[in-house]
PDB file of C-alpha atoms in Angstrom:
ATOM      1  CA  MET A   1       0.112  -0.142  -0.216  1.00  0.00           C
ATOM      2  CA  PHE A   2       1.335   3.638  -0.994  1.00  0.00           C
ATOM      3  CA  ARG A   3       1.363   6.048   1.873  1.00  0.00           C
ATOM      4  CA  TRP A   4       2.941   9.235   2.165  1.00  0.00           C
ATOM      5  CA  TYR A   5       6.467   9.358   4.492  1.00  0.00           C
ATOM      6  CA  VAL A   6       8.254  12.445   5.755  1.00  0.00           C
ATOM      7  CA  ILE A   7      12.145  12.134   5.698  1.00  0.00           C
ATOM      8  CA  ASN A   8      14.512  14.510   7.248  1.00  0.00           C
ATOM      9  CA  THR A   9      17.147  15.945   4.998  1.00  0.00           C
ATOM     10  CA  TYR A  10      19.944  18.733   5.815  1.00  0.00           C
ATOM     11  CA  SER A  11      18.127  22.210   5.744  1.00  0.00           C
ATOM     12  CA  GLY A  12      18.339  23.889   2.410  1.00  0.00           C
ATOM     13  CA  HIS A  13      19.462  20.573   0.502  1.00  0.00           C
ATOM     14  CA  GLU A  14      16.097  19.329   0.084  1.00  0.00           C
ATOM     15  CA  ASN A  15      16.026  19.895  -3.629  1.00  0.00           C
ATOM     16  CA  LYS A  16      19.305  18.245  -4.118  1.00  0.00           C
ATOM     17  CA  VAL A  17      17.767  15.020  -1.533  1.00  0.00           C
ATOM     18  CA  ARG A  18      14.902  14.937  -3.850  1.00  0.00           C
ATOM     19  CA  GLN A  19      17.103  14.769  -7.092  1.00  0.00           C
ATOM     20  CA  ASN A  20      19.218  12.202  -5.800  1.00  0.00           C
ATOM     21  CA  LEU A  21      16.323   9.886  -4.412  1.00  0.00           C
ATOM     22  CA  GLU A  22      14.940  10.162  -7.823  1.00  0.00           C
ATOM     23  CA  HIS A  23      18.177   9.440  -9.573  1.00  0.00           C
ATOM     24  CA  ARG A  24      18.764   6.238  -6.881  1.00  0.00           C
ATOM     25  CA  ILE A  25      14.979   5.044  -7.786  1.00  0.00           C
ATOM     26  CA  GLU A  26      15.491   4.808 -11.735  1.00  0.00           C
ATOM     27  CA  THR A  27      18.902   3.226 -11.636  1.00  0.00           C
ATOM     28  CA  MET A  28      18.001   0.782  -8.962  1.00  0.00           C
ATOM     29  CA  GLY A  29      14.737  -0.015 -10.524  1.00  0.00           C
ATOM     30  CA  GLN A  30      12.417   0.633  -7.613  1.00  0.00           C
ATOM     31  CA  ARG A  31       9.705   2.738  -9.575  1.00  0.00           C
ATOM     32  CA  ASN A  32       7.085   0.354  -8.352  1.00  0.00           C
ATOM     33  CA  ARG A  33       7.833   0.805  -4.841  1.00  0.00           C
ATOM     34  CA  VAL A  34       8.354   4.779  -4.897  1.00  0.00           C
ATOM     35  CA  ARG A  35       5.694   6.815  -6.675  1.00  0.00           C
ATOM     36  CA  GLN A  36       6.403  10.341  -5.947  1.00  0.00           C
ATOM     37  CA  VAL A  37       9.191  12.442  -4.470  1.00  0.00           C
ATOM     38  CA  MET A  38       8.134  16.280  -3.595  1.00  0.00           C
ATOM     39  CA  VAL A  39       9.744  19.154  -1.572  1.00  0.00           C
ATOM     40  CA  PRO A  40       6.369  20.985  -0.103  1.00  0.00           C
ATOM     41  CA  THR A  41       6.616  24.541  -1.446  1.00  0.00           C
ATOM     42  CA  GLU A  42       4.134  27.400  -1.658  1.00  0.00           C
ATOM     43  CA  SER A  43       4.109  30.681  -4.533  1.00  0.00           C
ATOM     44  CA  VAL A  44       4.538  33.887  -2.285  1.00  0.00           C
ATOM     45  CA  SER A  45       4.679  37.374  -3.387  1.00  0.00           C
ATOM     46  CA  GLU A  46       8.034  39.245  -2.529  1.00  0.00           C
ATOM     47  CA  LEU A  47       9.246  42.697  -3.192  1.00  0.00           C
ATOM     48  CA  LYS A  48      12.073  42.468  -5.240  1.00  0.00           C
ATOM     49  CA  ASP A  49      14.160  46.058  -6.504  1.00  0.00           C
ATOM     50  CA  GLY A  50      10.717  47.688  -6.079  1.00  0.00           C
ATOM     51  CA  GLN A  51       8.938  45.181  -8.123  1.00  0.00           C
ATOM     52  CA  ARG A  52       6.405  42.277  -7.118  1.00  0.00           C
ATOM     53  CA  VAL A  53       7.411  38.894  -7.985  1.00  0.00           C
ATOM     54  CA  GLN A  54       6.002  35.211  -7.331  1.00  0.00           C
ATOM     55  CA  VAL A  55       8.547  32.997  -5.620  1.00  0.00           C
ATOM     56  CA  GLU A  56       8.400  29.667  -4.246  1.00  0.00           C
ATOM     57  CA  LYS A  57       9.338  29.182  -0.694  1.00  0.00           C
ATOM     58  CA  ARG A  58       9.611  25.871   0.949  1.00  0.00           C
ATOM     59  CA  THR A  59       6.764  25.113   3.585  1.00  0.00           C
ATOM     60  CA  MET A  60       8.523  22.384   5.669  1.00  0.00           C
ATOM     61  CA  PRO A  61      12.571  23.047   5.748  1.00  0.00           C
ATOM     62  CA  GLY A  62      14.607  20.016   5.985  1.00  0.00           C
ATOM     63  CA  TYR A  63      11.934  17.997   5.086  1.00  0.00           C
ATOM     64  CA  VAL A  64      10.928  16.148   1.733  1.00  0.00           C
ATOM     65  CA  LEU A  65       7.579  13.993   1.294  1.00  0.00           C
ATOM     66  CA  VAL A  66       7.891  10.480  -0.431  1.00  0.00           C
ATOM     67  CA  GLN A  67       4.937   8.558  -1.394  1.00  0.00           C
ATOM     68  CA  MET A  68       6.209   4.907  -1.527  1.00  0.00           C
ATOM     69  CA  GLU A  69       5.553   1.108  -0.292  1.00  0.00           C
ATOM     70  CA  MET A  70       6.982   0.436   2.801  1.00  0.00           C
ATOM     71  CA  THR A  71       9.300  -2.417   2.196  1.00  0.00           C
ATOM     72  CA  ASP A  72      12.910  -2.963   3.631  1.00  0.00           C
ATOM     73  CA  ASP A  73      14.115  -2.635   0.119  1.00  0.00           C
ATOM     74  CA  ALA A  74      12.482   1.066  -0.463  1.00  0.00           C
ATOM     75  CA  TRP A  75      13.481   1.770   3.488  1.00  0.00           C
ATOM     76  CA  GLY A  76      16.983   1.208   2.778  1.00  0.00           C
ATOM     77  CA  LEU A  77      16.764   3.063  -1.051  1.00  0.00           C
ATOM     78  CA  VAL A  78      15.526   6.102   0.855  1.00  0.00           C
ATOM     79  CA  LYS A  79      17.434   5.873   4.199  1.00  0.00           C
ATOM     80  CA  ASN A  80      21.011   5.527   2.387  1.00  0.00           C
ATOM     81  CA  THR A  81      20.452   8.494  -0.286  1.00  0.00           C
ATOM     82  CA  PRO A  82      23.204  11.321   0.712  1.00  0.00           C
ATOM     83  CA  GLY A  83      21.422  14.136   2.388  1.00  0.00           C
ATOM     84  CA  VAL A  84      18.936  11.904   4.152  1.00  0.00           C
ATOM     85  CA  THR A  85      19.169  12.007   7.915  1.00  0.00           C
ATOM     86  CA  GLY A  86      16.154   9.463   8.461  1.00  0.00           C
ATOM     87  CA  PHE A  87      12.465   9.296   8.636  1.00  0.00           C
ATOM     88  CA  VAL A  88       9.903  11.251  10.709  1.00  0.00           C
ATOM     89  CA  GLY A  89       8.824   8.625  13.489  1.00  0.00           C
ATOM     90  CA  SER A  90      10.382   5.962  15.585  1.00  0.00           C
ATOM     91  CA  ARG A  91      14.044   5.056  14.420  1.00  0.00           C
ATOM     92  CA  ASN A  92      12.761   1.579  13.160  1.00  0.00           C
ATOM     93  CA  LYS A  93       9.231   2.285  12.237  1.00  0.00           C
ATOM     94  CA  PRO A  94       8.828   5.351  10.131  1.00  0.00           C
ATOM     95  CA  VAL A  95       5.029   6.933  10.660  1.00  0.00           C
ATOM     96  CA  PRO A  96       2.975   7.677   7.311  1.00  0.00           C
ATOM     97  CA  LEU A  97       0.918  10.763   7.463  1.00  0.00           C
ATOM     98  CA  SER A  98      -2.450  10.804   7.536  1.00  0.00           C
ATOM     99  CA  GLN A  99      -4.954  11.602   4.455  1.00  0.00           C
ATOM    100  CA  PRO A 100      -5.783  15.051   5.997  1.00  0.00           C
ATOM    101  CA  GLU A 101      -2.002  15.697   6.800  1.00  0.00           C
ATOM    102  CA  VAL A 102      -1.359  14.943   3.222  1.00  0.00           C
ATOM    103  CA  ASP A 103      -3.849  17.052   1.995  1.00  0.00           C
ATOM    104  CA  ARG A 104      -3.058  20.128   3.985  1.00  0.00           C
ATOM    105  CA  LEU A 105       0.700  19.421   3.015  1.00  0.00           C
ATOM    106  CA  LEU A 106      -0.175  19.368  -0.822  1.00  0.00           C
ATOM    107  CA  HIS A 107      -2.447  22.273  -0.532  1.00  0.00           C
ATOM    108  CA  LYS A 108      -5.412  20.544  -1.610  1.00  0.00           C
ATOM    109  CA  GLU A 109      -8.860  21.751  -0.718  1.00  0.00           C
ATOM    110  CA  VAL A 110     -11.264  19.498   0.962  1.00  0.00           C
ATOM    111  CA  PRO A 111     -14.552  20.419   1.030  1.00  0.00           C
ATOM    112  CA  ALA A 112     -16.420  19.796   4.478  1.00  0.00           C
ATOM    113  CA  ALA A 113     -19.246  18.187   2.796  1.00  0.00           C
ATOM    114  CA  ALA A 114     -16.781  15.238   1.368  1.00  0.00           C
ATOM    115  CA  GLY A 115     -15.853  14.148   4.508  1.00  0.00           C
ATOM    116  CA  GLY A 116     -12.770  16.424   4.777  1.00  0.00           C
ATOM    117  CA  GLY A 117     -13.652  17.603   8.460  1.00  0.00           C
ATOM    118  CA  ALA A 118     -13.456  21.264   9.055  1.00  0.00           C
ATOM    119  CA  PRO A 119     -12.689  23.923   6.493  1.00  0.00           C
ATOM    120  CA  GLU A 120      -8.680  24.470   6.407  1.00  0.00           C
ATOM    121  CA  ARG A 121      -8.252  27.988   8.390  1.00  0.00           C
ATOM    122  CA  GLN A 122      -7.014  30.532   5.709  1.00  0.00           C
ATOM    123  CA  ARG A 123      -4.126  32.552   6.827  1.00  0.00           C
ATOM    124  CA  PRO A 124      -4.956  36.154   7.024  1.00  0.00           C
ATOM    125  CA  ARG A 125      -4.404  37.837   3.682  1.00  0.00           C
ATOM    126  CA  ALA A 126      -2.640  41.675   3.871  1.00  0.00           C
ATOM    127  CA  GLN A 127      -5.149  44.339   3.375  1.00  0.00           C
ATOM    128  CA  PHE A 128      -2.394  46.887   3.128  1.00  0.00           C
ATOM    129  CA  GLU A 129       0.153  48.123   0.138  1.00  0.00           C
ATOM    130  CA  MET A 130       3.608  48.766   0.167  1.00  0.00           C
ATOM    131  CA  GLY A 131       4.387  52.570   0.762  1.00  0.00           C
ATOM    132  CA  GLU A 132       0.896  52.839   2.304  1.00  0.00           C
ATOM    133  CA  THR A 133       0.500  54.897   5.661  1.00  0.00           C
ATOM    134  CA  VAL A 134      -1.044  53.523   8.521  1.00  0.00           C
ATOM    135  CA  LYS A 135      -1.625  54.564  12.230  1.00  0.00           C
ATOM    136  CA  VAL A 136      -0.358  52.152  15.099  1.00  0.00           C
ATOM    137  CA  ILE A 137      -3.150  51.442  17.427  1.00  0.00           C
ATOM    138  CA  SER A 138      -2.052  49.028  19.792  1.00  0.00           C
ATOM    139  CA  GLY A 139       1.264  48.213  21.675  1.00  0.00           C
ATOM    140  CA  PRO A 140       3.785  50.405  22.834  1.00  0.00           C
ATOM    141  CA  LEU A 141       4.025  52.881  19.872  1.00  0.00           C
ATOM    142  CA  SER A 142       0.361  53.366  19.506  1.00  0.00           C
ATOM    143  CA  ASP A 143      -0.908  56.865  17.800  1.00  0.00           C
ATOM    144  CA  PHE A 144       2.559  56.792  15.785  1.00  0.00           C
ATOM    145  CA  SER A 145       1.673  56.625  12.114  1.00  0.00           C
ATOM    146  CA  GLY A 146       4.230  55.517   9.590  1.00  0.00           C
ATOM    147  CA  GLU A 147       4.735  54.124   6.145  1.00  0.00           C
ATOM    148  CA  ILE A 148       4.745  50.430   5.025  1.00  0.00           C
ATOM    149  CA  ALA A 149       8.155  49.199   4.107  1.00  0.00           C
ATOM    150  CA  GLU A 150       7.389  45.418   4.341  1.00  0.00           C
ATOM    151  CA  ILE A 151       4.584  42.995   4.260  1.00  0.00           C
ATOM    152  CA  ASN A 152       5.208  39.587   5.671  1.00  0.00           C
ATOM    153  CA  GLU A 153       1.989  37.413   4.843  1.00  0.00           C
ATOM    154  CA  ASP A 154       3.201  34.531   6.341  1.00  0.00           C
ATOM    155  CA  ALA A 155       3.598  35.937   9.950  1.00  0.00           C
ATOM    156  CA  ALA A 156       0.826  38.643   9.392  1.00  0.00           C
ATOM    157  CA  LYS A 157       3.157  41.220  10.190  1.00  0.00           C
ATOM    158  CA  LEU A 158       4.126  44.521   8.722  1.00  0.00           C
ATOM    159  CA  LYS A 159       7.268  46.541   8.848  1.00  0.00           C
ATOM    160  CA  VAL A 160       6.373  50.390   9.410  1.00  0.00           C
ATOM    161  CA  LEU A 161       8.524  53.030   9.197  1.00  0.00           C
ATOM    162  CA  VAL A 162       7.477  55.584  12.080  1.00  0.00           C
ATOM    163  CA  SER A 163       9.415  58.691  13.129  1.00  0.00           C
ATOM    164  CA  ILE A 164      10.756  58.874  16.597  1.00  0.00           C
ATOM    165  CA  PHE A 165      12.755  61.622  17.558  1.00  0.00           C
ATOM    166  CA  GLY A 166      12.887  63.148  14.060  1.00  0.00           C
ATOM    167  CA  ARG A 167      14.443  59.375  12.566  1.00  0.00           C
ATOM    168  CA  GLU A 168      12.539  56.821  10.690  1.00  0.00           C
ATOM    169  CA  THR A 169      12.442  53.490  12.449  1.00  0.00           C
ATOM    170  CA  PRO A 170      11.611  50.221  11.143  1.00  0.00           C
ATOM    171  CA  VAL A 171       9.091  48.850  13.576  1.00  0.00           C
ATOM    172  CA  GLU A 172       7.126  45.319  13.342  1.00  0.00           C
ATOM    173  CA  VAL A 173       3.398  44.960  14.139  1.00  0.00           C
ATOM    174  CA  THR A 174       0.677  42.662  13.586  1.00  0.00           C
ATOM    175  CA  TYR A 175      -2.076  43.465  11.079  1.00  0.00           C
ATOM    176  CA  ASP A 176      -4.537  43.923  13.954  1.00  0.00           C
ATOM    177  CA  GLN A 177      -2.068  46.567  15.357  1.00  0.00           C
ATOM    178  CA  VAL A 178      -2.332  49.165  12.765  1.00  0.00           C
ATOM    179  CA  LYS A 179      -5.340  50.947  10.671  1.00  0.00           C
ATOM    180  CA  LYS A 180      -5.325  52.787   7.668  1.00  0.00           C
ATOM    181  CA  LEU A 181      -5.431  56.293   7.420  1.00  0.00           C
TER     182      LEU A 181
END
């Protein structure tokens, strides 16, 4: 039975491990035991040189997902791949992911009516734009106003440049600590 497993890798080497593992699968004739190897990523909008660009970011640094039939041969193939430090689970028995975990990691939306349980909690999306002026409404700098210099949608935070003693100072605040002016 094919199940999804999580393997540990050195952080930053996820794509290299995926390539090494796929090469080993082909050269050792194990395509019938290992179906898919993937690095979980999501598309994120970033500001580079004043331009908004879409980039792929790893959602689980240091981990690679592998869909495989757990046999001794397949386990050894994956475990002995350069860059793999082990499987997630106990030392001798890797633990497969549950289907809801797989769906969440692979960004598959499962409707609640289809037996997928509660709908996924959506991350708050920025209702702000770069360069926009906002007022801090809570925290130690409440009543200060400033210009948005950076938007971090992953953490739901903004970096706002506020003027303190005549000098622009970057301050990190959450979305709910500011309001638009």
